[in-house]
Amino acid sequence: MKTVLQNVFSSRTKHLRASEIRDILKITEGRKVISFAGGLPDPHTFPAEDIKQISSEILDKYDYAPLQYTTTAGVTEFRKAIADFSVSRGIRGISYKNVFVSTGSQESIYILGQLLLDPGDILIIEHPTYLAALNSFRLNYPTFIGITLESDGMNMEELEENLKRLYNEGKRVKFLYTIPTAHNPAGVTMSLEKRKHLIELASKYNFLIIEDDAYGHVVFDGEAPPSIKSLDEENRVIYTSTMSKILSPGLRLGWVVADEDIIKEMEMMKQSVDLHSSTFTQYIALEAIKRGVIQKNLPRIRKMYKEKRDLMLDELEKSFPEGCEWSRPVGGMFIFAKVGDKIDTGKLLAESLERGVAYVPGSGFFYDNSGRNTMRLNFSYPTPDEIKEGIRILGDLIKEKS
Ligand SMILES: Cc1ncc(COP(=O)(O)O)c(C=O)c1O
């Protein structure tokens, strides 16, 4: 590092780890690599023609408003549309005042961390959990407690034991962060029973829940279970979701549904971050909702991802050796695989890249860097041929190392 930059960065930056995903993308730049690494939607799911048309019409329809500054919590009409759209996840009885628009849901996660966490505060997460949320929370120096994920969500006995212990020690949990539906990376979905139990525990032990519902609309095996927010009678759940998986991530639009007092605090925090999210894209998304573009597109997205998931599951069955396990997600974009104990997937990655296949080593998703024999495989972005070829290559490599 250049000498002028020595000792200039805050202690906080020690918690900024280069995302393994971005590192991987750097290595693969300019080379033909089959990537199971990123979390990109299939570009064929983007309703490009509709967005082109909407973009050319919104300036006539809304005059200069889409080009102007707007209020920090978002364009009121868009907030109203999101309040109505939330019914599709069972969330009723809210108004636009309960909705906060952010620059992707990632910004909401960041703002919530800033808003709720003091150094040392106890934060319960799933083990593993979404890497970018973990890194964002880390900036506030919390104490993490990770709860094992089972095929139907968190291990509730483990959660309850921890809550009891903390209560007996006179400690308070600030919030619990969960991705209950089509989990990234674990690919599991929390059962309705566990959702209800979680709400009960939150009430009993008095903590907030952040429900990250990024994939709530992208469930393709049956119906998604109702959101935890829809079961919430005490306003304990701060719900986040995003346009990234159902319309386009390039619009950078996410949102929160929560108690009005939380929205007001988030608004004040956002004023120090980016004043407001793009007015232009909020109007695009507003029109996309009004014209039914999203609602029409969802069955297409689900069909495409279901086919790709099925293909990847078939290929894993064919190519991965005995002793490997993987999730069977009912939705979302990821399969989480566990290989034999002998293999460190972080170390294996270089060889895998040499053979032309990228994945994300799983340990980054665990707050304590465990899970060294796990990997996250994205099935939404690669083509069917890439899924077949890539899983075969990866399977051969794992067999050699097992
Ligand atoms: C679980 C989860 N939460 C939040 C996000 C953030 O997405 P965005 O900022 O595009 O809304 C993602 C993106 O992959 C995700 O997987």
XYZ file of C-alpha atoms and ligand atoms in Angstrom:
418
model
C 0.000 0.000 0.000
C 1.205 3.528 -0.786
C 2.746 5.349 2.214
C 0.282 8.238 1.962
C -2.477 5.745 2.703
C -0.852 4.296 5.781
C -2.914 4.675 8.962
C -5.625 6.655 7.213
C -8.385 4.073 7.187
C -10.706 3.701 10.179
C -10.617 0.585 12.349
C -13.959 -0.302 10.814
C -12.253 -1.143 7.525
C -10.624 -4.159 9.164
C -14.059 -5.738 8.946
C -14.339 -5.022 5.265
C -13.244 -8.214 3.662
C -13.021 -8.319 -0.072
C -16.044 -10.372 -0.977
C -14.901 -13.790 -2.128
C -17.430 -13.536 -4.893
C -15.897 -10.349 -6.256
C -12.414 -11.831 -5.946
C -13.541 -14.791 -7.959
C -15.034 -12.602 -10.637
C -11.680 -10.824 -10.899
C -9.809 -14.082 -11.448
C -12.234 -15.140 -14.118
C -12.212 -11.837 -16.011
C -11.558 -12.285 -19.696
C -11.600 -16.093 -19.471
C -14.355 -18.466 -20.367
C -15.454 -19.859 -17.059
C -18.705 -21.578 -16.182
C -19.812 -19.572 -13.201
C -21.923 -21.019 -10.421
C -20.423 -18.276 -8.281
C -22.448 -15.102 -8.719
C -26.032 -14.535 -7.743
C -27.184 -13.099 -11.029
C -30.701 -13.558 -12.327
C -31.036 -15.118 -15.766
C -31.105 -12.058 -18.062
C -33.882 -13.731 -20.077
C -36.161 -13.110 -17.093
C -35.858 -9.333 -17.531
C -38.992 -7.891 -19.147
C -36.766 -5.715 -21.338
C -39.404 -4.663 -23.891
C -41.828 -3.570 -21.168
C -39.094 -1.628 -19.393
C -38.080 0.084 -22.652
C -41.638 1.175 -23.238
C -42.209 2.297 -19.659
C -38.943 4.278 -19.670
C -39.987 6.181 -22.761
C -43.457 6.934 -21.400
C -42.923 7.942 -17.771
C -41.677 11.435 -18.538
C -44.872 12.211 -20.466
C -47.041 10.601 -17.848
C -45.403 12.092 -14.745
C -43.950 15.274 -16.205
C -40.545 16.076 -14.669
C -41.102 14.125 -11.435
C -39.012 11.059 -12.415
C -36.029 13.349 -13.029
C -36.431 15.328 -9.815
C -35.261 14.733 -6.235
C -37.870 12.944 -4.147
C -38.588 12.233 -0.484
C -36.098 10.081 1.415
C -38.455 7.193 2.146
C -39.401 6.997 -1.526
C -41.932 8.220 -4.084
C -45.286 8.153 -2.286
C -47.134 6.473 -5.158
C -44.485 3.774 -5.322
C -44.677 3.251 -1.557
C -48.454 2.864 -1.916
C -47.976 0.363 -4.737
C -45.526 -1.633 -2.587
C -47.985 -1.588 0.334
C -50.595 -3.124 -2.006
C -48.086 -5.537 -3.563
C -47.182 -6.798 -0.067
C -50.579 -8.512 0.117
C -49.047 -11.158 -2.168
C -46.846 -12.107 0.815
C -49.792 -12.016 3.195
C -48.951 -8.584 4.604
C -52.143 -6.615 5.158
C -53.355 -3.545 6.968
C -50.362 -1.353 6.193
C -50.126 2.034 4.510
C -47.402 3.710 2.512
C -46.100 5.094 5.827
C -44.972 1.574 6.720
C -42.923 1.310 3.522
C -39.355 2.515 3.065
C -37.675 2.381 -0.335
C -33.952 1.709 -0.498
C -31.189 1.323 -3.049
C -31.523 -2.433 -3.291
C -32.498 -4.287 -0.138
C -28.786 -4.333 0.667
C -28.977 -0.674 1.651
C -31.854 -1.400 4.023
C -29.813 -4.165 5.638
C -26.891 -1.771 6.036
C -29.085 1.005 7.456
C -30.765 -1.392 9.888
C -27.373 -2.523 11.152
C -26.346 1.094 11.700
C -29.641 1.892 13.349
C -29.960 -1.049 15.722
C -26.483 -2.198 16.667
C -24.005 -0.843 19.165
C -20.659 -2.610 19.576
C -21.122 -5.849 21.504
C -24.882 -6.038 20.914
C -26.152 -9.548 20.453
C -27.364 -10.451 17.016
C -28.740 -13.882 16.136
C -28.173 -15.114 12.619
C -28.612 -18.315 10.712
C -25.530 -20.443 10.327
C -24.793 -20.017 7.384
C -26.290 -16.697 6.325
C -26.195 -14.177 3.480
C -22.607 -13.002 3.159
C -23.281 -9.341 2.382
C -25.619 -9.006 5.373
C -22.999 -10.597 7.603
C -20.327 -8.200 6.369
C -22.631 -5.243 6.711
C -23.559 -6.130 10.326
C -19.873 -6.724 11.132
C -19.196 -3.008 10.630
C -21.038 -2.414 13.916
C -18.973 -4.888 15.973
C -21.874 -7.043 17.188
C -21.612 -10.371 18.994
C -22.933 -13.004 16.637
C -24.805 -16.089 17.695
C -25.251 -18.521 14.819
C -28.130 -21.012 14.807
C -27.790 -24.227 12.832
C -29.981 -24.445 9.756
C -31.956 -27.628 9.163
C -33.898 -28.588 6.059
C -36.972 -26.755 7.448
C -35.204 -23.717 8.862
C -33.431 -22.865 12.097
C -32.959 -25.475 14.802
C -35.527 -24.088 17.228
C -34.263 -26.025 20.262
C -30.825 -24.507 19.753
C -32.383 -21.065 19.371
C -34.469 -21.444 22.512
C -31.517 -22.734 24.559
C -29.495 -19.694 23.535
C -32.344 -17.315 24.324
C -32.827 -18.892 27.771
C -29.120 -18.748 28.525
C -28.851 -15.113 27.462
C -31.946 -14.220 29.466
C -30.490 -15.899 32.572
C -27.269 -13.965 32.051
C -29.304 -10.745 31.902
C -28.395 -10.167 28.248
C -30.709 -8.926 25.551
C -30.852 -9.947 21.909
C -31.197 -6.877 19.685
C -32.532 -8.695 16.663
C -32.565 -11.930 14.763
C -31.843 -11.839 11.033
C -33.406 -14.580 8.934
C -33.919 -15.440 5.272
C -36.810 -17.823 5.857
C -37.807 -18.485 2.266
C -35.475 -20.082 -0.317
C -32.459 -19.204 1.793
C -29.274 -17.772 0.313
C -26.982 -19.706 0.519
C -28.507 -22.733 2.264
C -31.458 -23.229 -0.089
C -33.830 -24.172 2.735
C -37.258 -22.783 3.646
C -38.534 -22.347 7.175
C -41.716 -24.302 7.893
C -44.885 -22.495 8.928
C -44.652 -24.152 12.342
C -41.184 -22.750 12.924
C -42.263 -19.316 11.703
C -45.026 -19.294 14.307
C -42.671 -20.563 16.988
C -40.123 -17.871 16.099
C -42.730 -15.129 16.498
C -43.688 -16.561 19.896
C -40.053 -16.615 21.019
C -39.514 -13.050 19.791
C -42.457 -11.979 21.895
C -41.388 -13.974 24.956
C -37.758 -12.802 24.871
C -38.503 -9.373 23.432
C -36.383 -9.071 20.311
C -36.938 -7.800 16.784
C -36.821 -9.974 13.684
C -35.420 -8.831 10.362
C -37.075 -10.994 7.730
C -35.149 -10.875 4.462
C -37.693 -12.035 1.898
C -35.534 -11.533 -1.202
C -36.848 -14.792 -2.715
C -40.399 -14.837 -1.350
C -41.832 -14.382 -4.840
C -39.442 -16.850 -6.433
C -40.786 -20.097 -5.007
C -41.560 -22.673 -7.665
C -42.557 -25.808 -5.733
C -46.023 -25.109 -4.441
C -46.907 -21.972 -2.538
C -44.358 -20.031 -0.514
C -45.200 -20.197 3.197
C -46.676 -16.926 4.473
C -44.080 -14.342 5.377
C -43.170 -14.074 9.068
C -44.311 -10.454 8.829
C -47.815 -11.635 7.976
C -47.915 -13.526 11.319
C -46.627 -10.549 13.280
C -49.168 -9.003 15.627
C -46.736 -6.917 17.665
C -44.850 -5.039 14.953
C -41.663 -6.930 15.779
C -40.842 -7.907 12.241
C -38.895 -5.648 9.926
C -39.540 -7.088 6.493
C -37.224 -6.507 3.523
C -37.670 -7.437 -0.102
C -36.367 -6.419 -3.495
C -37.098 -5.780 -7.153
C -33.789 -7.469 -7.993
C -35.144 -10.996 -8.321
C -38.557 -10.203 -9.783
C -37.892 -7.299 -12.158
C -34.235 -6.263 -12.493
C -31.319 -5.781 -10.081
C -30.006 -2.907 -12.209
C -32.896 -0.733 -11.037
C -31.402 -0.999 -7.517
C -34.691 -0.970 -5.661
C -35.524 -2.724 -2.437
C -37.915 -1.948 0.377
C -38.760 -2.396 4.011
C -42.170 -2.894 5.591
C -42.098 -2.034 9.277
C -43.505 -0.004 12.115
C -43.772 3.683 11.219
C -41.316 4.663 13.956
C -38.681 2.387 12.467
C -39.324 3.835 9.004
C -38.840 7.355 10.385
C -35.486 6.422 11.924
C -34.411 4.705 8.715
C -35.311 7.849 6.827
C -33.024 9.949 8.993
C -30.187 7.486 8.550
C -30.688 7.349 4.784
C -30.347 11.114 4.598
C -26.703 10.587 5.499
C -26.264 7.805 2.972
C -27.817 8.821 -0.353
C -30.732 11.227 0.325
C -33.071 8.906 -1.570
C -33.049 6.055 -4.057
C -33.335 6.740 -7.770
C -36.569 8.576 -8.526
C -36.407 7.434 -12.140
C -36.262 3.732 -11.364
C -38.949 4.065 -8.689
C -41.289 5.371 -11.380
C -40.282 2.526 -13.686
C -41.041 -0.046 -10.994
C -44.283 1.759 -10.102
C -45.445 1.479 -13.697
C -44.281 -2.127 -13.883
C -46.547 -2.913 -10.926
C -49.454 -0.829 -12.279
C -49.265 -2.471 -15.716
C -49.003 -5.945 -14.223
C -45.550 -6.513 -15.739
C -44.156 -8.123 -12.583
C -47.232 -10.225 -11.921
C -47.167 -11.458 -15.533
C -43.443 -12.159 -15.411
C -43.353 -14.137 -12.168
C -44.715 -17.428 -13.590
C -42.046 -17.232 -16.341
C -39.243 -16.682 -13.827
C -40.465 -19.543 -11.656
C -40.710 -21.904 -14.623
C -37.215 -21.081 -15.882
C -35.606 -21.445 -12.462
C -37.473 -24.629 -11.653
C -36.130 -26.213 -14.835
C -32.604 -25.108 -14.051
C -32.826 -26.246 -10.449
C -34.129 -29.653 -11.527
C -31.331 -29.967 -14.044
C -28.661 -29.070 -11.490
C -30.119 -31.536 -8.964
C -30.078 -34.293 -11.622
C -26.512 -33.499 -12.592
C -25.378 -33.440 -8.958
C -26.936 -36.858 -8.501
C -25.052 -38.155 -11.541
C -21.677 -36.546 -10.925
C -21.027 -35.882 -7.245
C -19.545 -38.829 -5.342
C -21.082 -40.674 -2.421
C -20.853 -38.797 0.857
C -21.753 -35.426 -0.680
C -25.017 -33.773 0.332
C -26.918 -30.836 -1.074
C -30.039 -28.801 -0.453
C -33.183 -29.166 -2.554
C -34.458 -25.592 -2.616
C -38.123 -24.951 -3.320
C -37.167 -21.608 -4.812
C -34.491 -18.961 -5.107
C -31.276 -19.283 -7.030
C -28.892 -21.446 -5.022
C -28.046 -25.002 -4.047
C -25.733 -25.451 -1.070
C -23.532 -28.528 -1.245
C -21.462 -30.271 1.379
C -18.553 -32.400 0.190
C -16.389 -34.842 2.160
C -14.598 -33.588 5.302
C -11.229 -34.034 3.606
C -11.928 -31.269 1.101
C -11.484 -27.567 1.831
C -13.599 -25.895 -0.829
C -11.658 -22.627 -0.404
C -8.476 -24.402 -1.410
C -10.172 -26.417 -4.124
C -11.396 -23.290 -5.871
C -8.129 -22.479 -7.655
C -8.077 -25.925 -9.265
C -11.720 -25.691 -10.127
C -11.120 -22.348 -11.830
C -8.238 -23.821 -13.781
C -10.670 -26.391 -15.106
C -13.076 -23.592 -15.934
C -15.676 -23.742 -13.158
C -16.345 -21.140 -10.460
C -18.384 -21.537 -7.263
C -18.423 -19.767 -3.911
C -16.656 -21.586 -1.058
C -19.163 -21.873 1.763
C -17.058 -20.729 4.725
C -17.644 -17.013 4.034
C -21.317 -17.531 4.813
C -20.504 -18.764 8.328
C -19.696 -15.951 10.785
C -16.953 -18.113 12.335
C -15.571 -19.275 8.986
C -16.582 -22.866 9.599
C -18.277 -24.850 6.834
C -14.942 -25.399 5.093
C -16.317 -28.340 3.135
C -19.337 -26.485 1.738
C -19.974 -24.586 -1.481
C -22.731 -22.448 -2.936
C -23.855 -23.226 -6.461
C -25.939 -20.728 -8.409
C -28.345 -22.236 -10.923
C -30.212 -19.139 -12.147
C -27.497 -17.640 -14.341
C -25.681 -20.498 -16.123
C -27.243 -22.006 -19.248
C -28.497 -25.620 -19.153
C -25.417 -26.758 -21.101
C -23.153 -24.956 -18.653
C -24.937 -26.585 -15.717
C -24.382 -30.034 -17.254
C -20.754 -29.456 -18.133
C -19.845 -27.511 -15.000
C -21.310 -29.983 -12.520
C -19.614 -32.860 -14.355
C -16.223 -31.091 -14.152
C -16.757 -30.222 -10.492
C -17.901 -33.764 -9.712
C -14.773 -35.233 -11.323
C -12.565 -32.882 -9.336
C -14.300 -33.742 -6.052
C -14.032 -37.467 -6.816
C -10.284 -37.073 -7.371
C -9.882 -35.345 -4.018
C -12.204 -37.569 -1.989
C -30.821 -12.907 0.826
C -30.504 -11.638 0.088
N -30.786 -10.463 0.662
C -30.515 -9.309 0.068
C -29.929 -9.270 -1.183
C -29.606 -7.927 -1.762
O -30.141 -7.722 -3.001
P -30.477 -6.292 -3.570
O -29.612 -5.281 -2.878
O -30.194 -6.400 -5.011
O -31.921 -6.064 -3.251
C -29.599 -10.463 -1.828
C -28.930 -10.467 -3.134
O -28.466 -11.437 -3.644
C -29.894 -11.685 -1.162
O -29.609 -12.876 -1.713
